[in-house]
């Protein structure tokens, strides 16, 4: 019998009510009440040397009037709460407090010159300082996240805004917070003292700055605007007169997006999205990831201009065209992508929520959900094994040393090669997206059947394509050996920092269990101290990997695609705080409920889809509408432990079986996933959207951008509001 004594699920935010601000939760809940109880025992703490400071579990909550912040890139958010002590593991005493801030050692006040004999020592101290600060911030951030406390999203600007508006209580608490004494040994103890003083200094520095400017430029710093100005001018010189500006699509802290019309040298006209990066050094380069995934049908495609250059009888003209195309393709600051005319999946979800009467939704038909699921699975397969890198997709006349198929050509099949699940065959990339949510999945168009079309063709429902690989990492980066014999202490500290920094990659509500798991709290923060056995740490142990903190594989992408499906089925955002329920159906049979070992228990964050309690009306409604099988498959994707989630081949087999016609032939039943998508739903939700209205009726002369040419003539707020960008 299933256990119904699990903590109640948090109040989920309805898609239909996204415009309503959610009040901040009260004080932190108990750590043991959140998620599966499978954390390893914590490492024994050092004995306190002074009275303990306030622990994270007793931290004061935000004022009740604070609204839930919008989703954003968590890695780029400032570590605003780093001044608070890291949360202790359950049962461990809080960190002791020092009576006064500690002065920073002179050796760590700045980088030494290369000629200085103390240079390596200072570089080691600086590397460890950054590691210590990241570890402390990460522990506190995700303790708040697991417990449903919005404090984990605080920014310096928000705290300063409270002070400026007369609500200075939180500001006073942050400024007056005592600085804990470090427990590290040796050089880590020195670094601890330095970084804690840096944190105290940061409070004064950040909170004393003026408030950000309002308007479009508020999300961009002066340096970012300067970078954008340079990139736009550079793009303008390269784009010459073959482009026509259509409209401004949006901007954020990492760049801006615009829509252009490109008249190909081969004749066709393409609508392309231009992403101009304002980051000083994108990491990893999105252009490189997009290039690796070229010719994958379910990845939003990068437009490669060099592949569009026609053969020319004049070598001089042909070489000039190739050189210009390569200049655009190789520029790390700009990225051209195909235009998805139906928008992203989040827009479609909001449209479905608004299209029905009050307090209801216009559900996605089960035929649509299974087809969308098929697209997402194939897109994740492409990230694990890019089609161009799979030897079976190489041309018949391929050279013996070929490692990738050409970038030019039609779509290639997205499949896992034989033995590919072990991750050790040719073509394996192991790309983990880290930002795979409904806003980064685009709805492109219906397929046109033909000799080179996809099989099966997306004629009943449009094709989904995964986009935005700005946070993506591949297996080579995720599994880099930090304990390599040739790695010195500086390299080991830097690699360890990268592993902790990867924990913060993603958006609010969309963090992976591998990121927010309480297992992280059992890791010895001092690298010289051993971590508890069975923790699967460090994450750079030999592949393949099962579960553990910081261990990311294709099953991390599976969790995200499961959460996307969960949102489409429930019309809710991901739960905050995340709460798991036990899915006993997948546990070993023949054992009483209370006797199943903890490591064999199945905990899922999609428990709402499979709750066996007949009193749970929402679960009963979801299973009636979408079928028990789809609900169970999505719940399995959302398992807490990676080894309990299905692999991509299992998912593809399940989806293919559901979308296949009946074995005996004939049309499938009307309620079958293989049945045609209801025409009325397609007309209501997709219809035939109008093409974007051109913002300009003439070609843009990029050689003399004195006028505000990037402002749409129809009056919409556009790129022209950032006037400095187009100044010479």
XYZ file of C-alpha atoms in Angstrom:
728
model
C 0.000 0.000 0.000
C 1.304 3.417 -0.891
C 2.420 5.832 1.750
C 0.125 8.844 1.987
C 1.868 10.395 4.936
C 4.319 12.283 2.761
C 4.333 16.043 3.243
C 1.650 17.843 1.275
C 2.722 19.273 -2.030
C 3.326 23.005 -2.061
C 0.814 25.312 -3.596
C 1.629 25.078 -7.293
C 1.595 28.187 -9.408
C -0.961 27.935 -12.194
C 0.087 28.930 -15.677
C -3.170 30.853 -15.953
C -2.232 32.991 -12.974
C 1.333 33.803 -13.914
C 0.513 37.474 -13.835
C -0.485 37.194 -10.172
C 2.510 37.654 -7.901
C 3.053 34.905 -5.390
C 3.698 36.068 -1.873
C 6.935 34.930 -0.307
C 6.677 31.876 1.933
C 7.083 32.229 5.654
C 10.153 31.129 7.567
C 12.050 28.057 6.478
C 10.403 24.682 6.824
C 12.171 21.671 8.241
C 14.890 20.299 5.961
C 13.683 16.761 6.517
C 10.234 17.588 5.168
C 11.459 18.284 1.654
C 12.249 15.653 -0.963
C 13.370 12.064 -0.585
C 15.075 11.084 2.687
C 18.170 9.645 1.067
C 20.924 12.012 2.119
C 24.134 10.432 3.382
C 25.257 11.175 6.918
C 26.880 14.594 7.278
C 30.552 15.003 7.874
C 31.393 15.652 11.537
C 31.875 19.390 12.074
C 34.757 20.970 13.895
C 34.001 21.898 17.514
C 32.751 25.461 17.890
C 35.090 28.017 19.355
C 32.487 30.702 20.046
C 28.714 31.021 20.507
C 26.915 29.977 17.289
C 25.395 32.517 14.959
C 21.888 32.307 13.580
C 21.590 29.223 11.393
C 20.030 29.185 7.938
C 17.036 27.276 9.261
C 16.183 30.167 11.563
C 16.878 32.946 9.106
C 14.129 35.571 9.016
C 11.754 35.415 6.095
C 11.189 38.182 3.610
C 8.464 40.749 4.222
C 5.080 39.272 3.344
C 4.583 41.861 0.620
C 7.477 40.635 -1.479
C 6.396 39.046 -4.750
C 8.035 35.984 -6.186
C 10.771 37.054 -8.597
C 10.653 36.175 -12.232
C 12.703 33.316 -13.572
C 16.197 34.183 -14.666
C 19.693 32.877 -15.154
C 20.747 31.740 -11.725
C 24.428 31.598 -12.592
C 24.500 35.294 -13.447
C 22.618 36.364 -10.323
C 24.827 38.090 -7.737
C 25.651 36.120 -4.627
C 23.603 38.496 -2.533
C 23.253 36.270 0.475
C 26.832 35.119 0.625
C 27.255 37.116 3.805
C 25.106 34.633 5.675
C 26.724 31.516 7.130
C 26.385 28.339 5.141
C 23.583 26.088 6.407
C 24.766 23.294 8.619
C 23.945 19.724 7.724
C 21.133 18.196 9.786
C 22.354 17.561 13.297
C 25.481 19.678 12.977
C 26.024 22.805 15.090
C 26.072 26.164 13.379
C 29.325 27.810 12.463
C 30.857 29.815 15.311
C 30.991 33.579 15.140
C 33.975 35.852 15.305
C 33.697 38.971 17.430
C 34.840 41.306 14.664
C 35.702 41.277 10.953
C 39.127 39.921 10.183
C 41.681 41.814 8.184
C 42.723 40.350 4.872
C 46.329 39.174 4.621
C 48.469 41.431 2.500
C 49.493 38.534 0.298
C 45.961 38.160 -1.029
C 45.275 41.823 -1.694
C 45.938 41.519 -5.404
C 47.592 39.409 -8.076
C 51.361 39.344 -8.082
C 53.504 40.122 -11.078
C 54.728 37.130 -13.073
C 58.300 37.896 -11.986
C 57.468 37.713 -8.280
C 58.638 34.491 -6.585
C 55.414 34.586 -4.568
C 53.218 34.548 -7.673
C 52.187 30.865 -7.533
C 51.378 31.095 -3.832
C 49.225 34.161 -4.356
C 47.463 32.547 -7.311
C 46.727 29.545 -5.128
C 45.259 31.769 -2.417
C 43.119 33.590 -4.972
C 41.873 30.321 -6.477
C 40.959 28.992 -3.049
C 39.265 32.259 -2.063
C 36.972 31.995 -5.051
C 36.272 28.336 -4.303
C 35.419 29.022 -0.650
C 33.069 31.862 -1.521
C 31.271 29.765 -4.142
C 30.891 26.829 -1.766
C 29.429 28.981 1.005
C 27.002 30.759 -1.290
C 25.937 27.499 -2.924
C 25.196 25.743 0.364
C 23.019 28.585 1.618
C 21.254 29.175 -1.694
C 20.034 25.612 -2.084
C 19.122 25.196 1.554
C 16.703 28.065 0.955
C 15.601 26.537 -2.360
C 14.743 23.147 -0.851
C 12.750 24.822 1.882
C 10.719 27.181 -0.292
C 12.351 30.396 0.880
C 12.563 33.057 -1.808
C 15.609 34.557 -0.088
C 17.731 32.440 -2.439
C 16.894 34.871 -5.261
C 17.752 38.079 -3.417
C 19.822 40.615 -5.302
C 21.755 43.605 -4.093
C 19.416 45.843 -6.069
C 16.381 44.416 -4.298
C 17.879 44.917 -0.847
C 18.861 48.458 -1.746
C 15.358 49.090 -3.085
C 13.886 48.101 0.273
C 16.164 50.548 2.016
C 15.369 53.364 -0.400
C 11.625 52.757 -0.042
C 11.761 52.969 3.737
C 11.771 49.192 4.390
C 15.280 49.025 5.783
C 14.846 46.024 8.089
C 16.389 43.493 5.706
C 19.154 45.917 4.787
C 20.004 46.407 8.460
C 20.034 42.650 9.077
C 22.441 42.025 6.213
C 24.780 44.832 7.203
C 24.848 43.821 10.883
C 25.276 40.098 10.305
C 28.197 38.648 12.298
C 31.016 37.071 10.347
C 31.549 33.381 11.219
C 34.955 32.002 12.005
C 36.379 29.523 9.527
C 36.986 25.876 10.364
C 39.380 25.083 7.534
C 42.972 24.006 8.075
C 46.191 25.381 6.660
C 45.906 27.588 3.602
C 42.147 27.051 3.511
C 41.930 28.627 6.944
C 43.765 31.711 5.693
C 41.570 31.894 2.604
C 38.490 31.570 4.793
C 39.442 34.646 6.804
C 40.125 36.634 3.646
C 36.915 35.715 1.856
C 34.701 36.437 4.849
C 36.155 39.913 5.053
C 35.598 40.306 1.311
C 31.947 39.390 1.824
C 31.564 42.060 4.479
C 33.206 44.612 2.180
C 30.913 43.589 -0.677
C 27.872 44.453 1.428
C 28.981 48.047 1.699
C 30.168 48.256 -1.896
C 27.047 46.842 -3.543
C 24.472 48.384 -1.243
C 26.042 51.793 -1.625
C 25.687 51.858 -5.386
C 22.914 53.849 -7.115
C 19.818 52.032 -8.276
C 19.865 50.718 -11.861
C 18.409 52.842 -14.601
C 14.840 52.162 -15.640
C 13.690 50.955 -19.018
C 15.205 48.590 -21.521
C 18.722 49.369 -20.350
C 18.060 48.333 -16.749
C 19.068 44.735 -17.487
C 22.348 45.788 -19.119
C 25.394 47.320 -17.491
C 27.402 50.103 -19.090
C 30.030 47.577 -20.114
C 27.366 45.366 -21.697
C 25.937 48.318 -23.634
C 29.409 49.190 -24.901
C 29.941 45.591 -25.941
C 26.569 45.544 -27.694
C 27.407 48.765 -29.513
C 30.621 47.264 -30.831
C 28.945 44.026 -31.833
C 26.106 45.750 -33.694
C 28.531 47.946 -35.629
C 30.674 44.924 -36.417
C 27.653 42.923 -37.532
C 26.509 45.840 -39.653
C 29.771 46.047 -41.531
C 29.693 42.322 -42.209
C 26.035 42.123 -43.159
C 26.314 44.719 -45.932
C 23.071 45.079 -47.905
C 21.754 41.540 -47.975
C 19.834 41.957 -44.699
C 16.672 43.841 -43.853
C 15.756 44.582 -40.264
C 12.280 43.353 -39.256
C 11.811 43.908 -35.537
C 13.329 43.821 -32.093
C 12.444 40.650 -30.159
C 13.930 41.243 -26.710
C 17.025 41.715 -24.590
C 18.441 40.622 -21.263
C 21.565 40.603 -19.184
C 23.426 38.371 -21.675
C 22.475 40.038 -24.956
C 19.706 41.031 -27.339
C 17.640 39.331 -30.043
C 16.368 40.803 -33.312
C 14.605 39.446 -36.406
C 16.051 39.954 -39.880
C 15.270 39.008 -43.443
C 18.204 37.622 -45.385
C 18.252 37.483 -49.171
C 20.394 34.482 -49.903
C 23.069 34.560 -52.556
C 21.392 31.433 -53.908
C 18.070 33.239 -54.286
C 15.739 32.188 -51.398
C 14.741 34.626 -48.670
C 15.259 33.471 -45.076
C 13.912 34.867 -41.820
C 16.700 34.678 -39.262
C 17.003 35.549 -35.593
C 20.170 37.428 -34.676
C 21.447 36.944 -31.140
C 24.053 39.535 -30.177
C 25.987 38.519 -27.080
C 27.047 41.192 -24.615
C 28.910 38.741 -22.386
C 32.619 39.427 -22.228
C 33.466 35.768 -22.826
C 30.658 33.303 -23.487
C 31.424 29.973 -21.848
C 30.931 27.689 -23.564
C 30.729 29.400 -26.934
C 27.091 28.910 -28.057
C 28.272 28.997 -31.669
C 30.412 25.910 -31.124
C 27.591 23.954 -29.480
C 25.157 25.004 -32.213
C 27.653 23.937 -34.874
C 28.045 20.498 -33.309
C 24.261 20.070 -33.452
C 23.799 21.106 -37.080
C 21.479 18.898 -39.167
C 19.668 17.654 -36.051
C 15.925 17.949 -36.825
C 14.866 18.707 -33.249
C 17.525 21.315 -32.462
C 16.891 24.927 -33.485
C 19.393 25.277 -36.289
C 22.167 27.760 -36.610
C 22.319 29.349 -40.056
C 25.760 28.771 -41.589
C 26.433 31.392 -44.245
C 29.427 29.598 -45.691
C 27.154 26.706 -46.650
C 24.911 29.185 -48.478
C 27.634 30.583 -50.759
C 26.988 29.438 -54.369
C 29.682 28.245 -56.696
C 30.974 31.140 -58.784
C 32.920 30.953 -61.983
C 34.994 33.905 -60.822
C 37.522 32.701 -58.253
C 37.957 36.256 -56.961
C 34.245 36.803 -56.349
C 33.783 33.324 -54.931
C 36.689 33.779 -52.524
C 35.353 37.173 -51.413
C 31.905 35.726 -50.725
C 33.413 32.842 -48.792
C 35.595 35.172 -46.733
C 32.658 37.402 -45.818
C 30.524 34.411 -44.886
C 33.262 32.956 -42.724
C 33.654 36.289 -40.933
C 30.009 36.138 -39.822
C 30.080 32.428 -38.999
C 33.245 32.689 -36.892
C 32.262 35.755 -34.879
C 31.690 34.627 -31.276
C 29.580 37.687 -30.476
C 26.788 37.073 -32.985
C 24.704 34.006 -33.739
C 22.108 33.583 -36.494
C 19.379 31.017 -35.890
C 16.372 29.869 -37.866
C 13.124 31.669 -37.080
C 10.382 29.665 -35.339
C 7.168 31.335 -36.458
C 4.944 29.731 -33.810
C 7.053 31.030 -30.927
C 8.126 29.019 -27.908
C 6.319 26.406 -25.869
C 5.755 28.750 -22.942
C 3.795 31.112 -25.185
C 1.645 28.228 -26.409
C 1.052 27.104 -22.830
C -0.060 30.579 -21.802
C -2.302 30.788 -24.847
C -3.965 27.497 -23.920
C -4.508 28.770 -20.388
C -6.196 31.936 -21.674
C -8.285 30.242 -24.356
C -10.709 28.535 -21.957
C -13.400 29.883 -19.625
C -12.464 31.214 -16.207
C -10.722 28.789 -13.845
C -10.290 26.238 -16.635
C -7.769 25.422 -19.333
C -7.874 24.232 -22.902
C -6.029 20.920 -22.422
C -3.458 19.669 -24.855
C -4.851 16.606 -26.651
C -3.062 13.391 -25.799
C -2.105 13.073 -29.477
C -0.253 16.394 -29.263
C 1.512 15.542 -26.008
C 2.909 12.250 -27.292
C 4.136 13.939 -30.488
C 5.731 16.747 -28.489
C 7.278 14.117 -26.210
C 8.733 12.399 -29.276
C 10.346 15.669 -30.383
C 11.883 16.281 -26.959
C 13.287 12.764 -26.686
C 14.856 12.989 -30.130
C 16.303 16.407 -29.288
C 17.909 14.964 -26.153
C 19.295 12.063 -28.178
C 20.875 14.622 -30.513
C 22.549 16.313 -27.541
C 23.969 12.990 -26.371
C 24.971 11.840 -29.871
C 25.037 14.743 -32.378
C 23.916 13.258 -35.714
C 26.912 14.617 -37.608
C 29.291 12.802 -35.227
C 27.663 9.366 -35.534
C 29.714 7.280 -38.033
C 26.568 5.709 -39.490
C 25.594 9.167 -40.796
C 28.874 9.782 -42.640
C 28.718 9.905 -46.450
C 29.498 6.707 -48.303
C 32.646 8.277 -49.737
C 33.831 9.596 -46.373
C 37.549 9.682 -45.738
C 38.983 7.257 -43.221
C 39.875 10.073 -40.822
C 36.478 11.821 -40.945
C 35.099 12.667 -37.494
C 31.984 14.626 -38.507
C 29.629 14.722 -41.453
C 29.575 17.976 -43.468
C 27.583 20.889 -42.060
C 25.729 21.358 -45.340
C 22.956 18.970 -46.254
C 19.594 17.711 -45.090
C 18.557 16.508 -41.679
C 20.182 13.372 -40.265
C 18.513 10.746 -38.050
C 18.778 11.230 -34.292
C 19.603 7.774 -32.973
C 21.740 6.134 -30.316
C 24.390 3.922 -31.941
C 24.812 0.320 -30.774
C 26.457 0.291 -27.359
C 25.899 4.018 -27.042
C 24.177 3.839 -23.661
C 27.561 3.070 -22.113
C 28.805 6.419 -23.396
C 32.049 5.044 -24.806
C 31.382 4.756 -28.541
C 32.319 7.098 -31.361
C 30.201 10.217 -31.612
C 29.331 10.583 -27.930
C 29.135 14.226 -26.817
C 27.131 13.962 -23.603
C 25.866 17.557 -23.818
C 23.826 18.608 -20.771
C 21.626 21.631 -21.466
C 21.126 22.987 -17.885
C 18.496 25.463 -19.166
C 15.977 23.151 -20.829
C 12.608 24.683 -19.976
C 9.471 25.533 -21.962
C 10.883 28.956 -22.882
C 13.822 27.362 -24.710
C 11.742 24.944 -26.778
C 10.464 26.438 -30.027
C 7.574 25.427 -32.280
C 8.804 25.603 -35.835
C 6.425 24.390 -38.531
C 4.729 21.409 -40.097
C 6.902 19.199 -42.262
C 6.387 18.947 -45.989
C 6.448 15.280 -47.030
C 8.980 14.513 -49.702
C 11.903 12.291 -50.625
C 14.197 14.074 -48.138
C 11.598 14.648 -45.426
C 11.640 13.316 -41.897
C 10.264 9.882 -41.135
C 7.778 10.068 -39.589
C 6.933 13.527 -40.858
C 5.476 16.149 -38.526
C 2.359 16.685 -40.601
C -0.162 16.301 -37.784
C 1.577 18.592 -35.309
C 4.424 21.088 -35.717
C 7.949 20.107 -34.844
C 9.574 21.174 -31.559
C 13.202 22.265 -31.516
C 15.459 22.794 -28.494
C 17.401 26.060 -28.383
C 19.630 28.311 -26.250
C 22.773 26.383 -25.386
C 24.411 29.238 -23.491
C 24.794 27.127 -20.333
C 25.409 23.773 -22.008
C 28.404 21.634 -21.071
C 29.598 18.440 -22.699
C 30.982 15.275 -21.144
C 34.550 16.408 -21.705
C 33.979 19.400 -19.423
C 31.639 17.697 -16.952
C 33.968 14.764 -16.320
C 37.362 16.482 -16.459
C 39.702 14.684 -14.029
C 40.521 17.086 -11.214
C 42.833 14.578 -9.527
C 45.013 14.098 -12.595
C 48.633 13.391 -11.602
C 49.816 16.456 -13.509
C 47.373 18.806 -11.765
C 48.946 21.022 -9.144
C 47.071 22.578 -6.204
C 46.019 25.637 -8.229
C 44.529 23.513 -11.008
C 42.735 21.270 -8.511
C 41.217 24.279 -6.742
C 40.049 25.779 -10.029
C 38.490 22.552 -11.279
C 36.758 22.056 -7.939
C 35.422 25.609 -8.217
C 34.009 24.801 -11.660
C 32.137 21.819 -10.220
C 30.558 23.990 -7.542
C 29.815 26.748 -10.042
C 27.942 24.297 -12.291
C 25.554 23.768 -9.406
C 24.119 27.246 -9.958
C 23.465 26.935 -13.697
C 19.797 27.144 -14.575
C 16.605 29.057 -13.863
C 14.542 29.431 -10.739
C 12.215 26.445 -10.232
C 14.113 24.421 -12.857
C 17.179 23.279 -10.923
C 18.017 19.578 -11.167
C 18.008 17.206 -8.178
C 21.715 16.807 -8.917
C 22.010 20.515 -8.126
C 19.660 21.103 -5.187
C 20.097 17.726 -3.463
C 20.885 17.710 0.251
C 23.751 15.347 -0.626
C 25.881 18.424 -1.277
C 25.736 19.322 2.413
C 27.632 16.146 3.302
C 30.621 17.076 1.131
C 33.678 18.130 3.078
C 34.224 21.720 1.985
C 37.907 21.427 2.834
C 39.444 19.326 0.024
C 41.975 17.923 2.493
C 39.158 16.266 4.464
C 37.547 13.060 3.139
C 33.863 13.018 2.200
C 31.563 10.311 3.595
C 31.787 6.973 1.761
C 29.131 6.224 -0.833
C 28.615 9.880 -1.731
C 29.939 9.501 -5.306
C 32.128 12.546 -4.900
C 34.179 13.947 -6.546
C 32.116 13.934 -9.749
C 35.122 13.410 -11.964
C 35.319 9.708 -11.108
C 35.395 7.398 -14.158
C 32.322 7.294 -16.381
C 29.629 5.890 -16.330
C 28.169 7.603 -13.326
C 25.017 7.022 -11.329
C 23.575 9.491 -8.864
C 25.393 11.948 -6.699
C 25.966 15.675 -6.288
C 27.315 17.316 -9.414
C 27.027 14.230 -11.609
C 25.329 15.277 -14.848
C 24.498 12.939 -17.731
C 21.827 12.557 -20.424
C 19.451 11.643 -17.596
C 19.754 15.253 -16.414
C 18.180 16.276 -19.724
C 15.565 13.554 -19.175
C 14.553 15.207 -15.892
C 14.113 18.555 -17.629
C 12.063 17.172 -20.514
C 9.895 15.395 -17.928
C 9.317 18.706 -16.163
C 8.336 20.344 -19.464
C 5.766 17.592 -20.005
C 4.576 18.010 -16.411
C 3.888 21.708 -17.082
C 1.993 20.916 -20.291
C -0.168 18.345 -18.513
C -0.906 20.218 -15.272
C -0.845 23.850 -16.490
C 1.417 24.617 -13.543
C 4.962 25.852 -13.140
C 7.415 23.484 -11.421
C 6.697 23.153 -7.730
C 8.487 25.429 -5.319
C 9.782 24.136 -3.051
C 10.312 20.837 -4.869
C 8.567 17.982 -3.047
C 8.916 14.325 -4.036
C 6.529 11.441 -3.458
C 7.268 7.741 -3.354
C 6.282 5.773 -6.469
C 5.993 2.279 -5.022
C 4.938 0.686 -8.328
C 8.538 0.784 -9.567
C 10.069 -0.564 -6.356
C 11.225 -4.196 -5.973
C 8.272 -6.499 -5.465
C 7.684 -8.907 -2.638
C 8.765 -6.497 0.099
C 6.647 -4.681 2.640
C 6.472 -0.921 2.228
C 8.552 -0.156 5.284
C 11.211 -2.785 4.521
C 12.349 -1.483 1.120
C 15.954 -0.254 1.524
C 16.351 3.469 1.135
C 18.572 3.135 -1.926
C 15.885 1.116 -3.703
C 13.009 3.465 -2.954
C 11.656 5.413 -5.930
C 10.992 9.080 -5.246
C 9.567 11.272 -8.009
C 8.885 14.985 -8.319
C 5.975 14.107 -10.592
C 4.024 12.410 -7.808
C 0.934 14.438 -8.630
C 0.628 12.378 -11.825
C 0.720 8.963 -10.117
C -0.703 9.409 -6.613
C -2.747 6.203 -6.025
C -4.992 7.859 -3.458
C -8.510 7.863 -4.992
C -9.246 11.012 -3.019
C -6.716 12.939 -5.130
C -9.127 14.242 -7.747
C -6.464 16.025 -9.770
C -4.477 12.817 -10.276
C -7.602 10.941 -11.275
C -8.506 13.662 -13.779
C -5.007 13.726 -15.296
C -4.868 9.958 -15.720
C -8.342 9.916 -17.260
C -7.441 12.684 -19.701
C -3.959 11.558 -20.747
C -3.845 7.872 -19.851
C -2.023 6.108 -17.057
C 0.969 5.261 -19.246
C 1.884 8.860 -20.110
C 1.492 9.937 -16.476
C 3.766 7.134 -15.296
C 6.406 7.759 -17.964
C 6.623 11.457 -17.070
C 6.781 10.597 -13.358
C 9.688 8.233 -14.078
C 11.527 11.015 -15.904
C 11.208 13.109 -12.732
C 12.786 10.541 -10.404
C 15.130 11.961 -7.810
C 17.985 9.564 -8.583
C 19.446 9.369 -12.061
C 19.663 5.577 -12.114
C 15.906 5.413 -11.488
C 15.095 7.548 -14.530
C 14.622 5.878 -17.918
C 17.391 6.222 -20.452
C 16.779 7.859 -23.802
C 16.467 4.578 -25.683
C 13.742 3.371 -23.313
C 11.861 6.632 -23.783
C 12.149 6.440 -27.561
C 10.863 2.865 -27.564
C 7.850 3.807 -25.421
C 7.010 6.838 -27.574
C 7.382 4.916 -30.835
C 5.066 2.182 -29.568
C 2.383 4.728 -28.634
C 2.549 6.537 -31.988
C 2.599 3.388 -34.125
C -0.583 2.352 -35.991
C -2.515 -0.701 -34.796
C -0.774 -4.016 -35.591
C -3.727 -5.280 -37.623
C -3.867 -2.197 -39.808
C -6.685 0.263 -40.173
C -7.139 3.642 -38.521
C -6.361 3.924 -34.794
C -9.160 4.688 -32.314
C -10.038 8.361 -31.983
C -8.690 8.533 -28.425
C -5.434 6.751 -29.292
C -2.156 8.719 -29.217
C -1.591 7.552 -32.806
C -4.855 9.133 -33.996
C -4.707 12.419 -35.936
C -4.478 15.611 -33.914
C -7.952 17.200 -33.572
C -8.315 19.788 -36.322
C -10.230 22.189 -34.075
C -7.396 22.302 -31.553
C -4.843 23.037 -34.283
C -6.990 25.841 -35.660
C -7.585 27.395 -32.235
C -4.033 27.130 -30.945
C -1.845 27.357 -34.036
C -3.999 28.515 -36.922
C -1.973 30.369 -39.493
C -0.096 33.094 -37.601
C 0.585 36.262 -39.598
C 4.114 36.917 -40.651
C 5.799 39.654 -38.589
C 5.233 43.146 -39.913
C 8.437 44.680 -41.243
C 9.631 47.530 -39.077
C 11.461 49.125 -41.987
C 10.637 49.342 -45.678
C 14.151 49.956 -46.904
C 17.542 48.359 -46.614
C 19.637 49.438 -43.630
C 22.865 51.199 -44.572
C 25.235 49.858 -41.929
C 28.144 51.916 -43.147
C 26.707 55.157 -41.738
C 24.470 54.416 -38.749
C 23.909 57.995 -37.585
C 20.157 57.698 -37.374
C 18.113 55.580 -35.041
C 17.301 53.103 -37.795
C 16.647 50.174 -35.494
C 13.483 51.632 -33.987
C 10.371 50.075 -35.502
C 8.263 52.554 -37.447
C 5.050 51.104 -36.034
C 5.820 52.635 -32.643
C 6.828 49.479 -30.806
C 9.624 49.801 -28.281
C 12.670 48.378 -29.961
C 16.398 48.397 -30.185
C 16.309 52.067 -31.007
C 15.708 52.868 -27.347
C 19.351 52.009 -26.726
C 20.582 54.901 -28.794
C 24.246 54.526 -27.893
C 24.412 51.171 -29.613
C 24.073 52.637 -33.089
C 26.253 55.686 -32.573
C 29.520 55.918 -34.468
